[in-house]
mmCIF file of C-alpha atoms in Angstrom:
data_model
loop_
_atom_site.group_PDB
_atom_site.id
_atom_site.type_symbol
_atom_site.label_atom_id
_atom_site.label_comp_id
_atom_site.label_asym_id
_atom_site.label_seq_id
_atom_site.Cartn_x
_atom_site.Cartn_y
_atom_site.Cartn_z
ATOM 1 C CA UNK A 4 219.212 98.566 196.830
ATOM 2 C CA UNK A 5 221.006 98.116 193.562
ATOM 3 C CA UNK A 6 217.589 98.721 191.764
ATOM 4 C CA UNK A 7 215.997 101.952 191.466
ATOM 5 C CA UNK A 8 212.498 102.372 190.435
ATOM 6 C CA UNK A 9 211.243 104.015 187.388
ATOM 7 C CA UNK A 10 210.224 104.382 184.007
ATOM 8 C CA UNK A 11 213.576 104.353 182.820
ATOM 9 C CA UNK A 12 214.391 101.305 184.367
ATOM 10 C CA UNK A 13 211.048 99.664 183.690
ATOM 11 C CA UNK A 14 211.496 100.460 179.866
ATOM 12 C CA UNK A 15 215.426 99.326 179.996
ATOM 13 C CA UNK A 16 214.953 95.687 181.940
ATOM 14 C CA UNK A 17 211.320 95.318 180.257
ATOM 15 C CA UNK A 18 210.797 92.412 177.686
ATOM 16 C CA UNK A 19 208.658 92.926 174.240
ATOM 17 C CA UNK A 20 205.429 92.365 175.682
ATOM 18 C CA UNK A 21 206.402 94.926 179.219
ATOM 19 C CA UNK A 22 207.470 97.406 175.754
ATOM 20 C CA UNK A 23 204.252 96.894 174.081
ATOM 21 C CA UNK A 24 202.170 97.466 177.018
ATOM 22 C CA UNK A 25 203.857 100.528 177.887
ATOM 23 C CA UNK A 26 204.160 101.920 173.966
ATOM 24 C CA UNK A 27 200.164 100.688 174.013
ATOM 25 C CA UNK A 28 199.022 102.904 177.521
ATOM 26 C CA UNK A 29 200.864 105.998 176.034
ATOM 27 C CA UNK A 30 199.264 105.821 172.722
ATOM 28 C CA UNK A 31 196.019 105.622 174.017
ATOM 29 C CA UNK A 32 196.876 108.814 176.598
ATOM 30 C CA UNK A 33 197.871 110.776 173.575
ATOM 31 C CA UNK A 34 194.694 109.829 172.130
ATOM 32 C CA UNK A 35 192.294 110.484 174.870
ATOM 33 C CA UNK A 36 194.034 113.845 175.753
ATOM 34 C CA UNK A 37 193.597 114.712 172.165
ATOM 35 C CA UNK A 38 189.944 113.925 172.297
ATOM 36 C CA UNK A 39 189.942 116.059 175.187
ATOM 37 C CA UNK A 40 191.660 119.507 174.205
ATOM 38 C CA UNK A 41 189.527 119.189 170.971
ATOM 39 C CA UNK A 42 185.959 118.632 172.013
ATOM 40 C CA UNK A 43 186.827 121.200 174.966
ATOM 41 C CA UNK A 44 187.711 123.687 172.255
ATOM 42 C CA UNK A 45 184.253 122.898 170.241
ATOM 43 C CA UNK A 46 182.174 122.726 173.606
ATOM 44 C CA UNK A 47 183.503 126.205 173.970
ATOM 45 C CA UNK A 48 182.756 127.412 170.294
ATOM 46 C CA UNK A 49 179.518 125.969 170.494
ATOM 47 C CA UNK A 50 178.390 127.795 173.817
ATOM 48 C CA UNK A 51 179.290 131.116 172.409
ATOM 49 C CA UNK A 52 177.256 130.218 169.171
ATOM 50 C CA UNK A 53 174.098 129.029 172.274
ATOM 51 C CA UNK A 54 174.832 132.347 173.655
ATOM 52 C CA UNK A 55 174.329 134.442 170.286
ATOM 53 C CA UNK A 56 171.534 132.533 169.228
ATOM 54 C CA UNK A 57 169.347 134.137 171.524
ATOM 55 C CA UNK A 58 169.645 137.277 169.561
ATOM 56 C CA UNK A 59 167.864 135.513 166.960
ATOM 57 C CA UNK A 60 164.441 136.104 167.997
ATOM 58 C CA UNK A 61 164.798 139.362 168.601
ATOM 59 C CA UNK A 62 165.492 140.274 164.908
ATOM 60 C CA UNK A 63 162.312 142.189 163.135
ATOM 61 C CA UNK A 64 162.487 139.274 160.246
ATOM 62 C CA UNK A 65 163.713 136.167 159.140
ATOM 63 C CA UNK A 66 166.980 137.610 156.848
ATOM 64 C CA UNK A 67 167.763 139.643 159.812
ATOM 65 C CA UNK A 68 168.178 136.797 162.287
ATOM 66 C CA UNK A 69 170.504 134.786 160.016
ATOM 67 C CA UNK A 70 172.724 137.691 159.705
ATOM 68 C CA UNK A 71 172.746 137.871 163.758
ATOM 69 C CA UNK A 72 173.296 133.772 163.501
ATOM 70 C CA UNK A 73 176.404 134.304 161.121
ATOM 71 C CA UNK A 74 177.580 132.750 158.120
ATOM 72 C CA UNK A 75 179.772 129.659 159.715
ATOM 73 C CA UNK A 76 178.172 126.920 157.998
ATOM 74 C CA UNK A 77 179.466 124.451 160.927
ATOM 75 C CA UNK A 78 176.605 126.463 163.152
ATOM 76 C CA UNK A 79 173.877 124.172 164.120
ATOM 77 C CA UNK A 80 171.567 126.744 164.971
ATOM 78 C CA UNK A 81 172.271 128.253 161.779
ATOM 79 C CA UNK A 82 171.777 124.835 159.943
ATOM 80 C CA UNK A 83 168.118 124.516 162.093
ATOM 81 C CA UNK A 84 167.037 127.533 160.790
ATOM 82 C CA UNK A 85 167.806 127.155 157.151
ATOM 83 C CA UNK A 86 166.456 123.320 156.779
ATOM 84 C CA UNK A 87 164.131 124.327 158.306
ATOM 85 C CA UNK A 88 162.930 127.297 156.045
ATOM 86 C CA UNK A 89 163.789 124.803 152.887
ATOM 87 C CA UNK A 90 161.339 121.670 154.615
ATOM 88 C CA UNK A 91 158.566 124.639 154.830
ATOM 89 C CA UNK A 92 159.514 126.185 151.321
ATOM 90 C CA UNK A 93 159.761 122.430 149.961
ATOM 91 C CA UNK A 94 156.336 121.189 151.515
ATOM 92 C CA UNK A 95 154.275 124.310 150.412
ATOM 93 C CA UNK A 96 156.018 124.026 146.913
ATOM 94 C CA UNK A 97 155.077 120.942 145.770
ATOM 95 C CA UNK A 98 152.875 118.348 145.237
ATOM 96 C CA UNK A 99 153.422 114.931 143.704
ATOM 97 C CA UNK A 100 155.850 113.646 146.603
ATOM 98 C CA UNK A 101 154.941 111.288 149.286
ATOM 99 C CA UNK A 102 155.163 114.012 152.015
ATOM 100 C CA UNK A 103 152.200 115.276 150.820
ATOM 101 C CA UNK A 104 150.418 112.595 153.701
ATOM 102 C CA UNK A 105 151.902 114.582 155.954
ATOM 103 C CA UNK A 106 151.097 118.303 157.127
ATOM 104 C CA UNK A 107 153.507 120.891 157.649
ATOM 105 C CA UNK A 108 153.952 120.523 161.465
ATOM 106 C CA UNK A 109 155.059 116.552 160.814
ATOM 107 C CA UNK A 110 157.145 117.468 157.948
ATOM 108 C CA UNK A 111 158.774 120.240 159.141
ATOM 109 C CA UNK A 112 159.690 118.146 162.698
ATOM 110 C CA UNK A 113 161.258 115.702 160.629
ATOM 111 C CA UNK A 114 163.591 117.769 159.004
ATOM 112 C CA UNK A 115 164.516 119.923 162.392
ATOM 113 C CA UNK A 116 164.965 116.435 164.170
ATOM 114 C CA UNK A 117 167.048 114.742 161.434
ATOM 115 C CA UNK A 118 169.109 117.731 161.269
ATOM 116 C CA UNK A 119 169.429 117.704 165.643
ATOM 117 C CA UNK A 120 170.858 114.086 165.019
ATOM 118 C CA UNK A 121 173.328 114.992 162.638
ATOM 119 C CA UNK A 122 174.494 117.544 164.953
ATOM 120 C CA UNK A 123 174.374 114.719 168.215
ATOM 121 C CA UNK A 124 176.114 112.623 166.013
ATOM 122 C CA UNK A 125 179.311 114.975 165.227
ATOM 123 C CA UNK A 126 179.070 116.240 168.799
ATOM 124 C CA UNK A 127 179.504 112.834 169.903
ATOM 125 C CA UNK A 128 182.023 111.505 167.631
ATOM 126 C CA UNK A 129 185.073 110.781 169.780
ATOM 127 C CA UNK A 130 183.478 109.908 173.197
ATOM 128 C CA UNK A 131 183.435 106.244 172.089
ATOM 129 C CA UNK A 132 187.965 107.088 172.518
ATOM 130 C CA UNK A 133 187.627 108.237 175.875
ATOM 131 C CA UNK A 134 184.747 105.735 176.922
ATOM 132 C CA UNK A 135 187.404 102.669 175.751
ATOM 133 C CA UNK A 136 190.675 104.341 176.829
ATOM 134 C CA UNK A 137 188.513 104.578 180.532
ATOM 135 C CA UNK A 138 187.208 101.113 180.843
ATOM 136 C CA UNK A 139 190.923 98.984 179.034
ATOM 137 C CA UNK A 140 193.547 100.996 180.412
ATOM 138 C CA UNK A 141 193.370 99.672 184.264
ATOM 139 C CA UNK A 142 193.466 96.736 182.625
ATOM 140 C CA UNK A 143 195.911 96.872 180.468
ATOM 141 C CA UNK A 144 198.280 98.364 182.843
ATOM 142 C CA UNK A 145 197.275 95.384 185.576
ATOM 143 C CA UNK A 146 198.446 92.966 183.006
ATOM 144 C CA UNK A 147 201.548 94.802 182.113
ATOM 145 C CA UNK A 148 201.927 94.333 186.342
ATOM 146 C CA UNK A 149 200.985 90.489 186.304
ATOM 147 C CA UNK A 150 203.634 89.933 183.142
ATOM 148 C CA UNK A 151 206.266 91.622 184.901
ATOM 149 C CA UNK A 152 205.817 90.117 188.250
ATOM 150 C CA UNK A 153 205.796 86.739 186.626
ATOM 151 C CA UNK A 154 209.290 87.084 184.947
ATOM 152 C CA UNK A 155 210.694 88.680 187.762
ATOM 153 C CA UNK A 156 209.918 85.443 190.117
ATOM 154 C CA UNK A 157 211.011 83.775 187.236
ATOM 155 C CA UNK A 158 214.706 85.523 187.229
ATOM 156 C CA UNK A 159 214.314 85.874 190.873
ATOM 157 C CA UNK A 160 213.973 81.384 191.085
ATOM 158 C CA UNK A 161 216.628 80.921 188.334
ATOM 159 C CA UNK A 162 219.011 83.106 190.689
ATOM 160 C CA UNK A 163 218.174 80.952 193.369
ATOM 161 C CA UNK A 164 218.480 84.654 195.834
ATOM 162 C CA UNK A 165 214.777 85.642 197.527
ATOM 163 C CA UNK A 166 215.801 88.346 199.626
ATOM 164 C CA UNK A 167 213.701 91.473 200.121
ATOM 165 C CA UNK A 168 216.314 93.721 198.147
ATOM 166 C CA UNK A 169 216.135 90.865 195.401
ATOM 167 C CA UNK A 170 212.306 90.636 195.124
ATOM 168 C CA UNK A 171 211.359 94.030 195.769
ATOM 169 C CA UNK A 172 213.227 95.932 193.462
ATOM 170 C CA UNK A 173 211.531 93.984 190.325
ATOM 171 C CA UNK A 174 207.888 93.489 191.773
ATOM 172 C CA UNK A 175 207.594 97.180 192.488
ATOM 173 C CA UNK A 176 208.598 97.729 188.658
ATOM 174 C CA UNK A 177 206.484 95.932 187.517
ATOM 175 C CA UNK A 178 203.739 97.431 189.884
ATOM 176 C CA UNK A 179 203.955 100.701 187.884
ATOM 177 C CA UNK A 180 202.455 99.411 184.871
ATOM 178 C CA UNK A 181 199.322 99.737 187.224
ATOM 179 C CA UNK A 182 199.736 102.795 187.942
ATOM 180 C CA UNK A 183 200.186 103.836 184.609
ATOM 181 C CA UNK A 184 197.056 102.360 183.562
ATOM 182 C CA UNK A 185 195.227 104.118 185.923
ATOM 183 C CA UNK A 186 197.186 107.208 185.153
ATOM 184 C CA UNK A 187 195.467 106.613 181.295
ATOM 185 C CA UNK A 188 192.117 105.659 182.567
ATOM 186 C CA UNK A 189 191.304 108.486 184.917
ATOM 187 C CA UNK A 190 191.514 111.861 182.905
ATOM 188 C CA UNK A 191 189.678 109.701 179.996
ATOM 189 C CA UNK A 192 186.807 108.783 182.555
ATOM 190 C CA UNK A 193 187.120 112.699 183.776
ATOM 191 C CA UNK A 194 187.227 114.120 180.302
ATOM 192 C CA UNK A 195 184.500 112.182 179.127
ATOM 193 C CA UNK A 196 181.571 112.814 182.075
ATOM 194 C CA UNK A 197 182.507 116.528 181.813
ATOM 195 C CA UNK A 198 182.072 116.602 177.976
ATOM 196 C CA UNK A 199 179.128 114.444 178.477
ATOM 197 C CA UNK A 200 177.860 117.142 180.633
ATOM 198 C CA UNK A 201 178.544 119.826 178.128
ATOM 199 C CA UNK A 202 177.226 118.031 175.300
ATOM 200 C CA UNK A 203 173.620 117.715 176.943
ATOM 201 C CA UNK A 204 173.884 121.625 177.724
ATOM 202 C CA UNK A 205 174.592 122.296 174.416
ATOM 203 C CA UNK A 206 172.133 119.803 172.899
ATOM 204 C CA UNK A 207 169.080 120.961 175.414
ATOM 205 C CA UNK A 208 169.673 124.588 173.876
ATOM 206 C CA UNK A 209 169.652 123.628 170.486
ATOM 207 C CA UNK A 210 165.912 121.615 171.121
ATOM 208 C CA UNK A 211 164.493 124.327 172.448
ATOM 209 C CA UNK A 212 165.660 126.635 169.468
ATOM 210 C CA UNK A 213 164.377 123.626 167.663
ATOM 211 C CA UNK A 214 161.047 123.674 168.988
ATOM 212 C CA UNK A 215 160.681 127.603 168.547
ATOM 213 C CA UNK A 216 161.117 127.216 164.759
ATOM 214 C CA UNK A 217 159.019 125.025 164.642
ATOM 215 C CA UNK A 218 155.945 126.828 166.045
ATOM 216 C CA UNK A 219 157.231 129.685 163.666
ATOM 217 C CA UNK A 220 157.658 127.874 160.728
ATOM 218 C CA UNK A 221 154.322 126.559 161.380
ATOM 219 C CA UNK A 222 152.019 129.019 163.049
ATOM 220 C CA UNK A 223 153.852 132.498 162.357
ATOM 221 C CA UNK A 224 155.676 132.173 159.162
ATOM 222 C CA UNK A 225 154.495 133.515 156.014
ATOM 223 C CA UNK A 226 157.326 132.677 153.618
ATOM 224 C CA UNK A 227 156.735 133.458 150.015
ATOM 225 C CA UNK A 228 156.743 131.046 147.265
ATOM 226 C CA UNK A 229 159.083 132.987 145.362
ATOM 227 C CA UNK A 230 161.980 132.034 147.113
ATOM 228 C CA UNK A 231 163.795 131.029 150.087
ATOM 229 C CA UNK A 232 165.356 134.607 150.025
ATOM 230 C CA UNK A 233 161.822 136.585 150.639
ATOM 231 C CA UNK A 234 160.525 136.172 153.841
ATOM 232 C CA UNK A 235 158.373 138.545 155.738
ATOM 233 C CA UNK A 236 158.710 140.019 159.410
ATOM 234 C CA UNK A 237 159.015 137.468 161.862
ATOM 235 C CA UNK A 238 156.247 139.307 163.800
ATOM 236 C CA UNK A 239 153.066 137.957 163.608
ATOM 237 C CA UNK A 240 150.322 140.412 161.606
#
């Protein structure tokens, strides 16, 4: 055969549209594989930050377990514990706001919750990359195949030549626009059920931390009015 297959030759013999296709499939891998390495890389960070939160509760008062929970304001667990100290500090404080109709527990959920989705919400930002890249790429790449097939019947009538060496050589070119779309679409669809995956891990911890403060803020806290600074031993008198 005088052709030989390949991205090279693909790229060389390809039109503007075969070009675009091709430019289009490797943007969107350099995108998805960026998503990838850098929500992999915050999944990590935030398992370690799961991990050390459980020291949290065993700290003999409130001051205590934010030292153990660091000082990286990007910590959600962090973040929980400190809106929620302010929602408890803010409800007992004062008195001409609409809150008022509600009691402590309600108010206090409402501030841990809005705070959860804030955190869902940044964990989640860049899925919506991987879940396109996964479900447009096969097709992309099949119509990068269709285009190419096309114009090479096309050169293929012109020449007025149908042998197999004629015909094959451009139809499997263009067959590897395919392939390249599902090259793009699979470590997307990959990448995104396993971060998926991690996200809910990370997200079920952070409820259940959640839920703990709550029933302290609540039941066992006795935080003084004089500021979000004094707080008394998280043990129960």
């Amino acid at each position: 055969m005088n052709s030989q297959f390949g991205l090279a030759n693909v790229w060389s013999q390809g039109d503007i549209v075969t070009k675009s296709v091709a430019l289009l499939l490797l943007a969107m891998s350099l995108a998805s594989w960026m998503v990838i390495i850098i929500k992999t890389l915050d999944l990590i960070k935030y398992k370690k930050i799961a991990r050390a939160a459980e020291d949290f509760w065993h700290s003999e008062d409130f001051a205590a377990g934010l030292t153990k929970l660091g000082a990286d304001p990007t910590n959600p667990f962090r973040q929980l514990a400190l809106e929620g100290r302010e929602a408890t500090l803010h409800h007992r404080n004062t008195k001409a706001h609409l809150h008022d109709a509600l009691d402590v527990s309600d108010w206090v959920t409402r501030t841990l919750r809005n705070t959860i989705d804030e955190f869902t919400a940044r964990l989640q930002s860049g899925l919506a990359i991987l879940a396109s890249v996964g479900s447009t790429a096969p097709f992309i790449g099949l119509f990068g195949t269709v285009w190419g097939i096309y114009h090479a019947l096309l050169s293929i009538g012109a020449a007025g030549q149908a042998t197999i060496d004629k015909v094959a050589g451009p139809i499997g070119e263009s067959l590897i626009m395919t392939a390249l779309g599902l090259a793009v679409a699979i470590p997307a669809v990959l990448g995104y059920n396993a971060l998926v995956r991690g996200n809910k891990g990370i997200l079920q911890k952070l409820s259940r931390f959640a839920h703990d403060l709550h029933a302290y803020f609540v039941t066992g806290a006795r935080i003084t009015s004089t500021g979000p600074a004094n707080v008394v031993p998280m043990k129960k008198a």
